[in-house]
């Protein structure tokens, strides 16, 4: 088979890129080892993504936002609570979207709904071929193209191959791209909860020594209130919580939420995800570009991962469209170099920022605890500083994808 762009991995990032290119009538093939041929094959789970305004704009450009929006919850207030000092009151700061002239910072979206909608979109677009189940086995650079061997026996030849195949990216390995990796020794427990009090569209991140505990608003259903939970703990503690029965787990949640949401009931069973930080030393190789978790994996603190990934997607799609307009070879070194240049600063600042933030927040060192509490208090009392923090913390840095 022959195409212009071969995308390895049918996760949210790979599929969004495929849809954006499809909208621009650029032929592309997506390869995905799981059988995702029908949207229903994507199981419901407890993962949601808090996607900020620029990411929503990217989903709009991919033409899936209109249908998706009604199933998402707007995030109007971001609350941070330092809950780390025993015997002292927690310190709280609220960031309101209206303070920076916005209705909301973004929306909380169930991952499976987003992925299902993207699959529907790929199946209705004449410029997209979705090969599933099919996995990447090998890559070989040829004159003017790159050829991929797949485990279903097919070969695909393309101008450029995009690695969107997640944290254990085979594309990255085949391209001999090294990574720098840190194991945080933390795991994230995710689950969905029902609660008796409304969330008022406030997303709350409690900073605790084991890691952050975050409650993210979801859409009300039949008058009942729901939120998604991302609860980070040192891995042995997370394992202990995962072994609790339903009522024990609900009690632990009740305590962690400090009753802010009223009575808690589990709406979807907890799942646990090991956390690490990983950054690829390069994001390009001959006729190859990496995006999303193939290029960077980070802690869920601050909900930055997929937001950063979607900015990779926007930047790569714009670079490829531009190259087509200029009559360039899409997989040629100057085009790849332009993509890398566009993404370098945003990736590095966001990755190292989140890494440092996670280390400062997830510890029990008295000195850092003092700085954290003092930092939040002064941020709350100096409006200009708070305004800057909101703008800087929630917007992409420097040369982000301009679709946003
Ligand atoms: C607990 C938790 C909460 C999070 N919350 C947020 C949040 O609120 N906001 C946010 O922005 N981010 C969040 N993130 C980050 C976000 O979930 C991830 O960045 C995102 O899901 C990764 O998407 P991806 O498409 O890069 O990778 P994946 O979803 O891993 O997709 C990779 C795809 O590649 C396929 N693949 C693998 N090997 C091959 C192969 N050999 N050939 C072909 N295909 C292959 C896989 O089957 C998979 O479908 C969170 C992360 C965690 C752990």
Coordinates of N, CA and C in Angstrom, one line a residue, residues 53-189:
X53 N -8.4 25.2 26.5 CA -8.9 25.9 25.3 C -8.2 25.5 24.0
X54 N -6.8 25.6 24.0 CA -6.1 25.3 22.7 C -6.4 23.9 22.2
X55 N -6.5 22.9 23.1 CA -6.8 21.6 22.7 C -8.2 21.5 22.1
X56 N -9.1 22.2 22.7 CA -10.5 22.2 22.2 C -10.5 22.8 20.8
X57 N -9.7 23.8 20.6 CA -9.6 24.4 19.2 C -9.1 23.4 18.2
X58 N -8.2 22.5 18.7 CA -7.6 21.5 17.8 C -8.7 20.5 17.4
X59 N -9.5 20.1 18.4 CA -10.6 19.2 18.2 C -11.7 19.8 17.3
X60 N -11.8 21.1 17.4 CA -12.8 21.8 16.5 C -12.3 21.7 15.1
X61 N -10.9 21.9 14.9 CA -10.4 21.9 13.5 C -10.5 20.4 13.0
X62 N -10.5 19.4 13.9 CA -10.6 18.1 13.4 C -12.1 17.7 13.2
X63 N -13.0 18.7 13.4 CA -14.5 18.6 13.2 C -15.1 17.5 14.0
X64 N -14.6 17.4 15.3 CA -15.4 16.5 16.2 C -15.9 17.1 17.4
X65 N -15.6 18.4 17.6 CA -16.0 19.1 18.8 C -17.5 19.3 18.9
X66 N -18.2 19.6 17.8 CA -19.6 19.9 17.8 C -20.4 18.8 18.5
X67 N -20.1 17.6 18.1 CA -20.8 16.4 18.6 C -20.4 16.1 20.0
X68 N -19.1 16.3 20.3 CA -18.5 15.9 21.6 C -18.9 16.8 22.7
X69 N -19.1 18.1 22.4 CA -19.2 19.1 23.5 C -20.2 18.8 24.5
X70 N -21.4 18.3 24.0 CA -22.5 18.1 25.0 C -22.2 17.0 26.0
X71 N -21.2 16.3 25.8 CA -20.8 15.2 26.7 C -19.6 15.5 27.6
X72 N -19.3 16.8 27.6 CA -18.1 17.2 28.4 C -18.6 18.2 29.5
X73 N -17.7 18.4 30.4 CA -18.0 19.4 31.5 C -17.1 20.5 31.5
X74 N -17.6 21.8 31.4 CA -16.6 22.9 31.4 C -15.9 23.1 32.7
X75 N -14.7 23.5 32.7 CA -13.9 23.7 33.9 C -13.8 25.2 34.1
X76 N -14.6 25.7 35.1 CA -14.7 27.2 35.2 C -13.8 27.7 36.3
X77 N -13.5 26.8 37.3 CA -12.5 27.2 38.4 C -11.5 26.1 38.6
X78 N -10.3 26.5 38.7 CA -9.2 25.5 39.0 C -8.8 25.8 40.5
X79 N -9.0 24.9 41.4 CA -8.7 25.1 42.8 C -7.4 24.3 43.2
X80 N -6.5 24.9 43.8 CA -5.3 24.1 44.3 C -5.4 24.2 45.9
X81 N -5.2 23.1 46.5 CA -5.2 23.1 48.0 C -4.0 22.4 48.5
X82 N -3.2 23.1 49.2 CA -2.0 22.4 49.8 C -2.5 21.8 51.1
X83 N -2.5 20.5 51.1 CA -3.1 19.7 52.2 C -2.0 18.9 52.9
X84 N -0.8 19.4 52.9 CA 0.3 18.6 53.3 C 0.8 18.8 54.7
X85 N 0.3 19.9 55.4 CA 0.9 20.1 56.7 C -0.1 19.5 57.8
X86 N 0.4 18.5 58.5 CA -0.5 17.9 59.5 C -0.8 18.9 60.6
X87 N -1.9 18.9 61.1 CA -2.3 19.9 62.2 C -2.4 21.3 61.8
X88 N -2.3 21.6 60.5 CA -2.5 23.0 60.1 C -3.6 23.1 59.0
X89 N -4.3 24.2 59.0 CA -5.3 24.3 58.0 C -4.7 24.3 56.6
X90 N -5.5 23.6 55.6 CA -5.0 23.7 54.3 C -4.9 25.1 53.7
X91 N -4.0 25.3 52.7 CA -4.0 26.6 52.0 C -4.6 26.4 50.7
X92 N -5.5 27.3 50.3 CA -6.3 27.1 49.1 C -6.2 28.4 48.2
X93 N -6.1 28.1 46.9 CA -6.2 29.2 45.9 C -7.1 28.8 44.8
X94 N -7.9 29.8 44.4 CA -8.9 29.5 43.3 C -8.5 30.3 42.1
X95 N -8.4 29.7 40.9 CA -8.2 30.5 39.7 C -9.6 30.4 38.9
X96 N -10.2 31.6 38.7 CA -11.5 31.6 38.0 C -11.2 32.0 36.5
X97 N -11.9 31.3 35.6 CA -11.7 31.6 34.2 C -12.1 33.0 33.9
X98 N -13.2 33.5 34.6 CA -13.6 34.9 34.2 C -12.5 35.9 34.6
X99 N -11.6 35.6 35.5 CA -10.5 36.5 35.8 C -9.6 36.8 34.6
X100 N -9.6 35.8 33.6 CA -8.8 36.1 32.4 C -9.7 36.2 31.2
X101 N -11.0 36.6 31.5 CA -11.9 36.9 30.4 C -12.4 35.7 29.7
X102 N -12.4 34.5 30.3 CA -12.9 33.3 29.6 C -14.1 32.7 30.4
X103 N -15.0 32.0 29.6 CA -16.1 31.3 30.3 C -15.5 30.1 31.0
X104 N -14.5 29.4 30.4 CA -14.0 28.2 31.1 C -12.5 28.1 30.7
X105 N -11.8 27.3 31.5 CA -10.4 27.0 31.1 C -10.3 25.9 30.0
X106 N -11.3 25.1 30.0 CA -11.3 24.0 29.1 C -12.5 23.0 29.5
X107 N -12.4 21.8 29.1 CA -13.5 20.8 29.4 C -12.9 19.5 29.8
X108 N -13.6 18.8 30.7 CA -13.2 17.4 31.0 C -14.0 16.5 30.2
X109 N -13.2 15.6 29.5 CA -13.8 14.7 28.5 C -13.5 13.2 28.8
X110 N -14.4 12.3 28.8 CA -14.1 10.9 29.0 C -13.3 10.4 27.8
X111 N -12.1 9.8 28.1 CA -11.2 9.4 27.0 C -11.8 8.5 26.0
X112 N -12.7 7.5 26.5 CA -13.2 6.6 25.5 C -14.2 7.2 24.6
X113 N -14.9 8.3 25.0 CA -15.8 9.0 24.1 C -15.1 9.7 23.0
X114 N -14.0 10.4 23.4 CA -13.2 11.1 22.5 C -12.6 10.2 21.4
X115 N -12.1 9.0 21.9 CA -11.5 8.1 21.0 C -12.5 7.5 20.0
X116 N -13.7 7.2 20.6 CA -14.8 6.6 19.7 C -15.2 7.6 18.6
X117 N -15.3 8.9 19.0 CA -15.7 9.8 18.0 C -14.7 10.0 16.9
X118 N -13.4 9.9 17.3 CA -12.3 10.1 16.4 C -12.3 8.9 15.4
X119 N -12.6 7.7 15.9 CA -12.7 6.5 15.1 C -13.8 6.6 14.1
X120 N -15.0 7.1 14.6 CA -16.1 7.3 13.7 C -15.7 8.3 12.5
X121 N -15.0 9.3 12.9 CA -14.6 10.3 12.0 C -13.7 9.7 10.9
X122 N -12.7 8.9 11.4 CA -11.7 8.3 10.4 C -12.5 7.4 9.4
X123 N -13.5 6.7 9.9 CA -14.2 5.7 9.0 C -15.0 6.5 8.0
X124 N -15.4 7.7 8.3 CA -16.2 8.4 7.3 C -15.4 9.3 6.3
X125 N -14.1 9.4 6.6 CA -13.3 10.3 5.8 C -12.6 9.5 4.6
X126 N -12.9 9.9 3.4 CA -12.3 9.2 2.2 C -10.8 9.2 2.1
X127 N -10.1 10.1 2.9 CA -8.7 10.2 2.7 C -7.9 9.4 3.8
X128 N -8.7 8.7 4.6 CA -8.1 8.0 5.7 C -8.3 6.5 5.6
X129 N -7.2 5.7 5.7 CA -7.4 4.2 5.8 C -7.0 3.8 7.2
X130 N -7.8 3.1 7.9 CA -7.6 2.6 9.2 C -7.3 1.1 9.2
X131 N -6.0 0.8 9.5 CA -5.6 -0.6 9.5 C -5.6 -1.1 10.9
X132 N -6.6 -1.9 11.3 CA -6.7 -2.4 12.6 C -7.5 -3.7 12.6
X133 N -7.0 -4.8 13.3 CA -5.7 -4.8 14.0 C -4.5 -5.0 13.1
X134 N -3.5 -4.2 13.3 CA -2.2 -4.3 12.6 C -1.2 -3.5 13.4
X135 N 0.0 -4.1 13.6 CA 1.0 -3.5 14.4 C 2.3 -3.3 13.6
X136 N 3.1 -2.3 14.0 CA 4.3 -2.1 13.2 C 5.4 -3.1 13.7
X137 N 6.1 -3.7 12.6 CA 7.2 -4.6 12.9 C 8.5 -4.0 12.5
X138 N 8.6 -3.4 11.4 CA 9.9 -2.9 10.9 C 9.7 -1.7 10.0
X139 N 10.8 -0.9 9.9 CA 10.8 0.3 9.1 C 12.1 0.4 8.3
X140 N 12.0 0.7 7.0 CA 13.2 0.8 6.2 C 13.1 2.0 5.3
X141 N 14.1 2.9 5.3 CA 14.2 4.1 4.5 C 14.5 3.7 3.1
X142 N 13.8 4.1 2.1 CA 14.1 3.9 0.7 C 14.3 5.2 0.0
X143 N 14.6 5.2 -1.2 CA 14.8 6.5 -1.9 C 13.5 7.2 -2.0
X144 N 13.4 8.3 -1.4 CA 12.1 9.2 -1.4 C 11.0 8.6 -0.6
X145 N 11.2 7.6 0.2 CA 10.0 7.1 1.0 C 10.5 6.3 2.1
X146 N 9.5 5.9 3.0 CA 9.9 5.0 4.1 C 8.9 3.8 4.0
X147 N 9.4 2.6 4.2 CA 8.5 1.4 4.1 C 8.3 0.8 5.4
X148 N 7.1 0.5 5.8 CA 6.8 -0.1 7.1 C 6.3 -1.6 6.8
X149 N 6.8 -2.5 7.6 CA 6.3 -3.9 7.6 C 5.4 -4.0 8.7
X150 N 4.2 -4.6 8.5 CA 3.2 -4.8 9.5 C 3.1 -6.2 9.9
X151 N 2.5 -6.5 11.1 CA 2.4 -7.9 11.6 C 1.2 -8.6 10.9
X152 N 0.5 -7.9 10.1 CA -0.6 -8.6 9.3 C -0.1 -9.0 7.9
X153 N 1.2 -8.8 7.7 CA 1.8 -9.3 6.4 C 1.8 -8.1 5.4
X154 N 1.2 -7.0 5.7 CA 1.2 -5.9 4.7 C 2.4 -5.0 4.8
X155 N 2.8 -4.3 3.7 CA 3.8 -3.3 3.8 C 3.1 -2.0 3.3
X156 N 3.6 -0.9 4.0 CA 3.0 0.4 3.6 C 4.2 1.3 3.3
X157 N 4.1 2.0 2.2 CA 5.1 3.0 1.8 C 4.6 4.4 1.9
X158 N 5.3 5.3 2.5 CA 4.8 6.7 2.7 C 6.0 7.6 2.6
X159 N 5.6 8.9 2.5 CA 6.7 10.0 2.5 C 7.2 10.2 3.9
X160 N 6.3 10.0 4.9 CA 6.8 10.2 6.3 C 6.0 9.3 7.2
X161 N 6.7 8.8 8.2 CA 6.1 7.9 9.2 C 6.0 8.6 10.5
X162 N 4.8 8.7 11.1 CA 4.7 9.4 12.4 C 4.5 8.4 13.5
X163 N 5.4 8.5 14.5 CA 5.3 7.6 15.7 C 4.3 8.2 16.7
X164 N 3.1 7.6 16.8 CA 2.1 8.0 17.7 C 1.7 6.8 18.6
X165 N 2.7 5.9 18.8 CA 2.5 4.6 19.3 C 2.8 4.5 20.8
X166 N 2.7 5.7 21.5 CA 2.7 5.6 23.0 C 4.0 5.5 23.6
X167 N 4.0 5.3 25.0 CA 5.2 5.4 25.8 C 6.2 4.3 25.4
X168 N 5.8 3.1 24.9 CA 6.8 2.1 24.6 C 7.0 2.1 23.0
X169 N 6.9 3.2 22.4 CA 6.9 3.4 21.0 C 7.9 2.5 20.2
X170 N 7.4 1.6 19.4 CA 8.2 0.8 18.5 C 8.9 1.6 17.4
X171 N 8.2 2.7 17.0 CA 8.7 3.6 16.0 C 10.0 4.2 16.5
X172 N 9.9 4.7 17.8 CA 11.1 5.3 18.4 C 12.2 4.4 18.5
X173 N 12.0 3.1 18.9 CA 13.0 2.1 19.0 C 13.6 1.8 17.6
X174 N 12.8 1.7 16.6 CA 13.3 1.4 15.3 C 14.1 2.5 14.7
X175 N 13.8 3.8 15.2 CA 14.5 4.9 14.7 C 15.8 5.2 15.5
X176 N 16.1 4.3 16.5 CA 17.2 4.4 17.4 C 17.3 5.7 18.1
X177 N 16.1 6.2 18.6 CA 16.1 7.4 19.3 C 16.1 7.1 20.8
X178 N 17.1 7.6 21.5 CA 17.2 7.3 22.9 C 16.3 8.2 23.8
X179 N 16.0 7.7 25.0 CA 15.1 8.4 25.9 C 15.8 8.7 27.2
X180 N 15.3 9.7 27.9 CA 15.7 9.9 29.3 C 14.5 9.6 30.1
X181 N 14.6 8.8 31.1 CA 13.5 8.2 31.8 C 13.6 8.3 33.3
X182 N 12.6 8.6 34.1 CA 12.6 8.6 35.5 C 11.4 7.8 36.0
X183 N 11.6 6.9 36.9 CA 10.5 6.2 37.6 C 10.2 7.0 38.8
X184 N 8.9 7.5 38.9 CA 8.5 8.3 40.1 C 8.2 7.4 41.3
X185 N 8.1 6.1 41.1 CA 7.7 5.2 42.2 C 6.3 5.6 42.7
X186 N 5.5 6.2 41.8 CA 4.1 6.6 42.1 C 3.2 5.9 41.1
X187 N 1.9 5.7 41.5 CA 0.9 5.2 40.6 C -0.3 6.1 40.8
X188 N -1.1 6.2 39.7 CA -2.3 7.0 39.7 C -3.5 6.1 39.8
X189 N -4.3 6.3 40.8 CA -5.6 5.5 40.8 C -6.6 6.4 40.2

